[in-house]
Amino acid sequence: MVQQGHVTILAGRTRRLWQPLLQQLRIADQLGGRCLLIVPEHYTLQAERALISDLGANGLLSIEVLSPSRLVQRVRDRAGAGPRLPIDDLGRSMTVMRALEKSRTDLWFYYSAASFPGFSPKLARVISAMKEAGIGPDTLQDGIAEWPEGALQSKLHDTAQVYSAYQELLAGQFADPDDQMQHVRKRLADSQFFQGHHVFVYGFDMFTTRLCDL
């Protein structure tokens, strides 16, 4: 049931949820207002084709299909991108590489691995997961003492060192995808992007913390 100001969650296998979604889209269209359908990054084209197949060409006239990254860009276009230059995943990996070089003398475990090809993208994903979970470098550093001495403690120490250097390199200049999502979440109300829209989210196997926050 479509309700203003409420969230209705239907759980189950994706294919089984398609027909209930179509029903809700038809109801929303009858109630008036446009519909936003938020789907995974790889699914936008397939979702548009499925809507045309099941609702006809006119179905897309009142339904806009967006991926999370496209949603972020649309809100940034309306509410402003902020003073920091946005960087993508490649830019994040390059910044982590610079952070590794900056903190190399303080590393215990990653000193040799820092120069290996492919290491910085892996560490960038770890840092992204921590930012997404709301864990800052200081919080990580404070928790290291609780772990027994060994390889894991050394890895956590080095991750905290690189993470801190990474944040310093970003500060006031660049915004990685996690920072961009946080900025969008703060400016979402000001953008009025959802105003007058029925919003549907479909096709995700799991939700990241930042997507849930949004």
PDB file of C-alpha atoms in Angstrom:
ATOM      1  CA  MET A   1       0.000   0.000   0.000  1.00  0.00           C
ATOM      2  CA  VAL A   2       1.372   3.428  -0.936  1.00  0.00           C
ATOM      3  CA  GLN A   3       1.432   5.697   2.097  1.00  0.00           C
ATOM      4  CA  GLN A   4       2.785   9.212   2.324  1.00  0.00           C
ATOM      5  CA  GLY A   5       5.522   9.515   4.921  1.00  0.00           C
ATOM      6  CA  HIS A   6       5.744   5.778   5.528  1.00  0.00           C
ATOM      7  CA  VAL A   7       8.083   3.021   4.419  1.00  0.00           C
ATOM      8  CA  THR A   8       6.593  -0.273   3.320  1.00  0.00           C
ATOM      9  CA  ILE A   9       9.043  -3.161   2.928  1.00  0.00           C
ATOM     10  CA  LEU A  10       8.290  -6.251   0.868  1.00  0.00           C
ATOM     11  CA  ALA A  11      10.932  -8.956   1.266  1.00  0.00           C
ATOM     12  CA  GLY A  12      11.469 -12.004  -0.898  1.00  0.00           C
ATOM     13  CA  ARG A  13      13.161 -13.183  -4.059  1.00  0.00           C
ATOM     14  CA  THR A  14      13.609 -10.357  -6.555  1.00  0.00           C
ATOM     15  CA  ARG A  15      11.625 -12.020  -9.348  1.00  0.00           C
ATOM     16  CA  ARG A  16       8.641 -12.566  -7.070  1.00  0.00           C
ATOM     17  CA  LEU A  17       8.651  -8.902  -6.064  1.00  0.00           C
ATOM     18  CA  TRP A  18       8.437  -7.544  -9.600  1.00  0.00           C
ATOM     19  CA  GLN A  19       4.684  -8.026  -9.982  1.00  0.00           C
ATOM     20  CA  PRO A  20       3.891  -6.427  -6.572  1.00  0.00           C
ATOM     21  CA  LEU A  21       6.163  -3.538  -7.593  1.00  0.00           C
ATOM     22  CA  LEU A  22       4.255  -3.063 -10.843  1.00  0.00           C
ATOM     23  CA  GLN A  23       1.010  -3.021  -8.890  1.00  0.00           C
ATOM     24  CA  GLN A  24       2.319  -0.327  -6.544  1.00  0.00           C
ATOM     25  CA  LEU A  25       3.582   1.724  -9.486  1.00  0.00           C
ATOM     26  CA  ARG A  26       0.134   1.599 -11.089  1.00  0.00           C
ATOM     27  CA  ILE A  27      -1.489   2.709  -7.813  1.00  0.00           C
ATOM     28  CA  ALA A  28       1.033   5.537  -7.410  1.00  0.00           C
ATOM     29  CA  ASP A  29       0.336   6.691 -10.962  1.00  0.00           C
ATOM     30  CA  GLN A  30      -3.390   6.801 -10.199  1.00  0.00           C
ATOM     31  CA  LEU A  31      -2.727   8.840  -7.047  1.00  0.00           C
ATOM     32  CA  GLY A  32      -0.807  11.397  -9.060  1.00  0.00           C
ATOM     33  CA  GLY A  33       2.775  12.567  -8.873  1.00  0.00           C
ATOM     34  CA  ARG A  34       5.849  11.090 -10.456  1.00  0.00           C
ATOM     35  CA  CYS A  35       7.622   7.906  -9.399  1.00  0.00           C
ATOM     36  CA  LEU A  36      11.297   7.338  -8.681  1.00  0.00           C
ATOM     37  CA  LEU A  37      12.560   3.766  -8.937  1.00  0.00           C
ATOM     38  CA  ILE A  38      16.006   3.282  -7.372  1.00  0.00           C
ATOM     39  CA  VAL A  39      17.786   0.121  -8.527  1.00  0.00           C
ATOM     40  CA  PRO A  40      21.357  -1.282  -8.388  1.00  0.00           C
ATOM     41  CA  GLU A  41      23.991   0.259 -10.640  1.00  0.00           C
ATOM     42  CA  HIS A  42      24.011  -2.607 -13.136  1.00  0.00           C
ATOM     43  CA  TYR A  43      20.233  -2.909 -13.375  1.00  0.00           C
ATOM     44  CA  THR A  44      19.040   0.468 -14.666  1.00  0.00           C
ATOM     45  CA  LEU A  45      18.816  -0.402 -18.372  1.00  0.00           C
ATOM     46  CA  GLN A  46      17.223  -3.779 -17.671  1.00  0.00           C
ATOM     47  CA  ALA A  47      14.661  -2.168 -15.338  1.00  0.00           C
ATOM     48  CA  GLU A  48      13.711   0.409 -17.974  1.00  0.00           C
ATOM     49  CA  ARG A  49      13.242  -2.316 -20.586  1.00  0.00           C
ATOM     50  CA  ALA A  50      11.146  -4.381 -18.169  1.00  0.00           C
ATOM     51  CA  LEU A  51       8.936  -1.373 -17.377  1.00  0.00           C
ATOM     52  CA  ILE A  52       8.341  -0.726 -21.075  1.00  0.00           C
ATOM     53  CA  SER A  53       7.536  -4.398 -21.607  1.00  0.00           C
ATOM     54  CA  ASP A  54       5.077  -4.626 -18.696  1.00  0.00           C
ATOM     55  CA  LEU A  55       3.637  -1.099 -18.535  1.00  0.00           C
ATOM     56  CA  GLY A  56       4.062   0.050 -22.100  1.00  0.00           C
ATOM     57  CA  ALA A  57       6.063   2.985 -23.417  1.00  0.00           C
ATOM     58  CA  ASN A  58       3.907   5.399 -21.426  1.00  0.00           C
ATOM     59  CA  GLY A  59       5.067   3.683 -18.234  1.00  0.00           C
ATOM     60  CA  LEU A  60       8.406   5.487 -18.374  1.00  0.00           C
ATOM     61  CA  LEU A  61       6.767   8.884 -18.762  1.00  0.00           C
ATOM     62  CA  SER A  62       5.887   8.979 -15.067  1.00  0.00           C
ATOM     63  CA  ILE A  63       8.659   6.707 -13.753  1.00  0.00           C
ATOM     64  CA  GLU A  64      12.324   7.685 -13.535  1.00  0.00           C
ATOM     65  CA  VAL A  65      14.826   4.880 -12.977  1.00  0.00           C
ATOM     66  CA  LEU A  66      17.961   5.865 -11.058  1.00  0.00           C
ATOM     67  CA  SER A  67      20.996   4.056  -9.706  1.00  0.00           C
ATOM     68  CA  PRO A  68      22.413   5.234  -6.347  1.00  0.00           C
ATOM     69  CA  SER A  69      25.329   7.005  -8.059  1.00  0.00           C
ATOM     70  CA  ARG A  70      22.999   8.758 -10.488  1.00  0.00           C
ATOM     71  CA  LEU A  71      20.731   9.750  -7.593  1.00  0.00           C
ATOM     72  CA  VAL A  72      23.707  11.268  -5.796  1.00  0.00           C
ATOM     73  CA  GLN A  73      24.665  13.234  -8.901  1.00  0.00           C
ATOM     74  CA  ARG A  74      21.124  14.531  -9.406  1.00  0.00           C
ATOM     75  CA  VAL A  75      20.896  15.766  -5.808  1.00  0.00           C
ATOM     76  CA  ARG A  76      24.328  17.378  -6.091  1.00  0.00           C
ATOM     77  CA  ASP A  77      23.228  19.139  -9.270  1.00  0.00           C
ATOM     78  CA  ARG A  78      20.208  20.609  -7.473  1.00  0.00           C
ATOM     79  CA  ALA A  79      21.630  21.333  -4.019  1.00  0.00           C
ATOM     80  CA  GLY A  80      25.228  22.072  -4.902  1.00  0.00           C
ATOM     81  CA  ALA A  81      28.281  19.857  -4.830  1.00  0.00           C
ATOM     82  CA  GLY A  82      30.043  21.672  -2.004  1.00  0.00           C
ATOM     83  CA  PRO A  83      33.541  23.178  -2.039  1.00  0.00           C
ATOM     84  CA  ARG A  84      35.448  19.864  -2.217  1.00  0.00           C
ATOM     85  CA  LEU A  85      36.367  18.322  -5.579  1.00  0.00           C
ATOM     86  CA  PRO A  86      34.700  14.902  -5.981  1.00  0.00           C
ATOM     87  CA  ILE A  87      36.911  11.889  -6.741  1.00  0.00           C
ATOM     88  CA  ASP A  88      35.851   8.433  -7.895  1.00  0.00           C
ATOM     89  CA  ASP A  89      37.087   4.980  -6.847  1.00  0.00           C
ATOM     90  CA  LEU A  90      40.212   5.359  -8.980  1.00  0.00           C
ATOM     91  CA  GLY A  91      40.954   8.697  -7.348  1.00  0.00           C
ATOM     92  CA  ARG A  92      40.439   7.117  -3.932  1.00  0.00           C
ATOM     93  CA  SER A  93      42.954   4.355  -4.753  1.00  0.00           C
ATOM     94  CA  MET A  94      45.492   6.937  -5.934  1.00  0.00           C
ATOM     95  CA  THR A  95      45.001   8.937  -2.732  1.00  0.00           C
ATOM     96  CA  VAL A  96      45.496   5.774  -0.638  1.00  0.00           C
ATOM     97  CA  MET A  97      48.727   5.176  -2.587  1.00  0.00           C
ATOM     98  CA  ARG A  98      49.917   8.651  -1.618  1.00  0.00           C
ATOM     99  CA  ALA A  99      48.861   7.991   1.987  1.00  0.00           C
ATOM    100  CA  LEU A 100      50.916   4.771   1.997  1.00  0.00           C
ATOM    101  CA  GLU A 101      53.967   6.689   0.828  1.00  0.00           C
ATOM    102  CA  LYS A 102      53.355   9.426   3.390  1.00  0.00           C
ATOM    103  CA  SER A 103      53.063   7.038   6.344  1.00  0.00           C
ATOM    104  CA  ARG A 104      55.461   4.307   5.188  1.00  0.00           C
ATOM    105  CA  THR A 105      58.070   4.898   7.905  1.00  0.00           C
ATOM    106  CA  ASP A 106      55.372   4.304  10.564  1.00  0.00           C
ATOM    107  CA  LEU A 107      54.151   1.005   9.136  1.00  0.00           C
ATOM    108  CA  TRP A 108      54.751  -2.307  10.893  1.00  0.00           C
ATOM    109  CA  PHE A 109      53.158  -4.891   8.614  1.00  0.00           C
ATOM    110  CA  TYR A 110      52.450  -3.138   5.309  1.00  0.00           C
ATOM    111  CA  TYR A 111      55.928  -1.627   4.800  1.00  0.00           C
ATOM    112  CA  SER A 112      56.879  -4.071   2.045  1.00  0.00           C
ATOM    113  CA  ALA A 113      53.363  -4.638   0.688  1.00  0.00           C
ATOM    114  CA  ALA A 114      52.890  -0.905   0.165  1.00  0.00           C
ATOM    115  CA  SER A 115      54.805  -1.067  -3.125  1.00  0.00           C
ATOM    116  CA  PHE A 116      52.980  -4.128  -4.499  1.00  0.00           C
ATOM    117  CA  PRO A 117      50.723  -3.481  -7.531  1.00  0.00           C
ATOM    118  CA  GLY A 118      47.077  -3.815  -6.578  1.00  0.00           C
ATOM    119  CA  PHE A 119      47.620  -3.290  -2.849  1.00  0.00           C
ATOM    120  CA  SER A 120      46.317   0.279  -2.665  1.00  0.00           C
ATOM    121  CA  PRO A 121      42.900  -0.564  -4.244  1.00  0.00           C
ATOM    122  CA  LYS A 122      42.445  -3.370  -1.695  1.00  0.00           C
ATOM    123  CA  LEU A 123      43.320  -1.077   1.202  1.00  0.00           C
ATOM    124  CA  ALA A 124      41.075   1.621  -0.302  1.00  0.00           C
ATOM    125  CA  ARG A 125      38.131  -0.794  -0.086  1.00  0.00           C
ATOM    126  CA  VAL A 126      38.950  -1.497   3.573  1.00  0.00           C
ATOM    127  CA  ILE A 127      39.072   2.222   4.379  1.00  0.00           C
ATOM    128  CA  SER A 128      35.817   2.781   2.494  1.00  0.00           C
ATOM    129  CA  ALA A 129      34.121   0.040   4.525  1.00  0.00           C
ATOM    130  CA  MET A 130      35.298   1.678   7.749  1.00  0.00           C
ATOM    131  CA  LYS A 131      34.088   5.122   6.684  1.00  0.00           C
ATOM    132  CA  GLU A 132      30.796   3.593   5.675  1.00  0.00           C
ATOM    133  CA  ALA A 133      30.464   1.988   9.124  1.00  0.00           C
ATOM    134  CA  GLY A 134      31.277   5.279  10.859  1.00  0.00           C
ATOM    135  CA  ILE A 135      34.685   4.129  12.123  1.00  0.00           C
ATOM    136  CA  GLY A 136      37.294   6.876  11.987  1.00  0.00           C
ATOM    137  CA  PRO A 137      41.089   6.417  12.218  1.00  0.00           C
ATOM    138  CA  ASP A 138      41.141   7.593  15.846  1.00  0.00           C
ATOM    139  CA  THR A 139      38.466   5.056  16.826  1.00  0.00           C
ATOM    140  CA  LEU A 140      40.422   2.325  15.061  1.00  0.00           C
ATOM    141  CA  GLN A 141      43.666   3.368  16.752  1.00  0.00           C
ATOM    142  CA  ASP A 142      42.032   3.402  20.191  1.00  0.00           C
ATOM    143  CA  GLY A 143      40.784  -0.169  19.734  1.00  0.00           C
ATOM    144  CA  ILE A 144      44.114  -1.663  18.680  1.00  0.00           C
ATOM    145  CA  ALA A 145      45.325  -2.174  22.248  1.00  0.00           C
ATOM    146  CA  GLU A 146      42.428  -4.547  22.902  1.00  0.00           C
ATOM    147  CA  TRP A 147      43.783  -7.014  20.340  1.00  0.00           C
ATOM    148  CA  PRO A 148      46.568  -9.469  21.245  1.00  0.00           C
ATOM    149  CA  GLU A 149      49.973  -8.753  19.778  1.00  0.00           C
ATOM    150  CA  GLY A 150      50.474 -10.339  16.404  1.00  0.00           C
ATOM    151  CA  ALA A 151      49.820  -9.933  12.695  1.00  0.00           C
ATOM    152  CA  LEU A 152      46.227  -8.730  13.103  1.00  0.00           C
ATOM    153  CA  GLN A 153      47.187  -6.008  15.562  1.00  0.00           C
ATOM    154  CA  SER A 154      49.980  -4.892  13.232  1.00  0.00           C
ATOM    155  CA  LYS A 155      47.573  -4.763  10.283  1.00  0.00           C
ATOM    156  CA  LEU A 156      45.087  -2.702  12.279  1.00  0.00           C
ATOM    157  CA  HIS A 157      47.857  -0.339  13.359  1.00  0.00           C
ATOM    158  CA  ASP A 158      49.027   0.164   9.788  1.00  0.00           C
ATOM    159  CA  THR A 159      45.482   0.592   8.495  1.00  0.00           C
ATOM    160  CA  ALA A 160      44.891   3.304  11.095  1.00  0.00           C
ATOM    161  CA  GLN A 161      48.106   5.074  10.062  1.00  0.00           C
ATOM    162  CA  VAL A 162      47.250   5.028   6.355  1.00  0.00           C
ATOM    163  CA  TYR A 163      43.604   5.896   7.051  1.00  0.00           C
ATOM    164  CA  SER A 164      44.666   8.966   9.037  1.00  0.00           C
ATOM    165  CA  ALA A 165      47.060  10.086   6.282  1.00  0.00           C
ATOM    166  CA  TYR A 166      44.326   9.491   3.702  1.00  0.00           C
ATOM    167  CA  GLN A 167      41.879  11.721   5.580  1.00  0.00           C
ATOM    168  CA  GLU A 168      44.511  14.434   5.869  1.00  0.00           C
ATOM    169  CA  LEU A 169      45.073  14.347   2.108  1.00  0.00           C
ATOM    170  CA  LEU A 170      41.337  14.697   1.485  1.00  0.00           C
ATOM    171  CA  ALA A 171      40.673  17.363   4.106  1.00  0.00           C
ATOM    172  CA  GLY A 172      39.232  20.530   2.648  1.00  0.00           C
ATOM    173  CA  GLN A 173      40.176  19.590  -0.924  1.00  0.00           C
ATOM    174  CA  PHE A 174      38.623  16.337  -2.114  1.00  0.00           C
ATOM    175  CA  ALA A 175      35.491  14.291  -1.415  1.00  0.00           C
ATOM    176  CA  ASP A 176      35.586  10.535  -1.987  1.00  0.00           C
ATOM    177  CA  PRO A 177      32.362   8.595  -2.753  1.00  0.00           C
ATOM    178  CA  ASP A 178      31.646   8.140   0.966  1.00  0.00           C
ATOM    179  CA  ASP A 179      32.037  11.865   1.647  1.00  0.00           C
ATOM    180  CA  GLN A 180      29.871  12.652  -1.368  1.00  0.00           C
ATOM    181  CA  MET A 181      27.104  10.395  -0.083  1.00  0.00           C
ATOM    182  CA  GLN A 182      27.280  12.037   3.348  1.00  0.00           C
ATOM    183  CA  HIS A 183      27.075  15.478   1.747  1.00  0.00           C
ATOM    184  CA  VAL A 184      24.055  14.419  -0.316  1.00  0.00           C
ATOM    185  CA  ARG A 185      22.319  13.003   2.752  1.00  0.00           C
ATOM    186  CA  LYS A 186      22.713  16.350   4.515  1.00  0.00           C
ATOM    187  CA  ARG A 187      21.494  18.335   1.496  1.00  0.00           C
ATOM    188  CA  LEU A 188      18.703  15.972   0.433  1.00  0.00           C
ATOM    189  CA  ALA A 189      15.946  17.932   2.170  1.00  0.00           C
ATOM    190  CA  ASP A 190      17.209  21.247   0.752  1.00  0.00           C
ATOM    191  CA  SER A 191      17.274  19.823  -2.763  1.00  0.00           C
ATOM    192  CA  GLN A 192      13.545  18.898  -2.560  1.00  0.00           C
ATOM    193  CA  PHE A 193      14.423  16.179  -5.059  1.00  0.00           C
ATOM    194  CA  PHE A 194      11.867  13.718  -3.663  1.00  0.00           C
ATOM    195  CA  GLN A 195       9.096  16.276  -3.278  1.00  0.00           C
ATOM    196  CA  GLY A 196       5.930  15.186  -5.078  1.00  0.00           C
ATOM    197  CA  HIS A 197       7.388  11.775  -5.885  1.00  0.00           C
ATOM    198  CA  HIS A 198       6.521   8.231  -4.901  1.00  0.00           C
ATOM    199  CA  VAL A 199       9.832   6.499  -4.206  1.00  0.00           C
ATOM    200  CA  PHE A 200      10.474   2.790  -4.741  1.00  0.00           C
ATOM    201  CA  VAL A 201      13.659   0.813  -4.142  1.00  0.00           C
ATOM    202  CA  TYR A 202      14.012  -2.524  -5.897  1.00  0.00           C
ATOM    203  CA  GLY A 203      16.510  -5.247  -6.820  1.00  0.00           C
ATOM    204  CA  PHE A 204      19.146  -4.929  -4.091  1.00  0.00           C
ATOM    205  CA  ASP A 205      20.526  -8.130  -2.579  1.00  0.00           C
ATOM    206  CA  MET A 206      21.844  -6.109   0.358  1.00  0.00           C
ATOM    207  CA  PHE A 207      22.008  -2.494   1.523  1.00  0.00           C
ATOM    208  CA  THR A 208      25.180  -0.696   2.499  1.00  0.00           C
ATOM    209  CA  THR A 209      25.116   1.512   5.574  1.00  0.00           C
ATOM    210  CA  ARG A 210      25.431   4.690   3.505  1.00  0.00           C
ATOM    211  CA  LEU A 211      22.549   3.674   1.224  1.00  0.00           C
ATOM    212  CA  CYS A 212      20.377   2.925   4.277  1.00  0.00           C
ATOM    213  CA  ASP A 213      21.258   6.351   5.703  1.00  0.00           C
ATOM    214  CA  LEU A 214      20.273   7.996   2.440  1.00  0.00           C
TER     215      LEU A 214
END
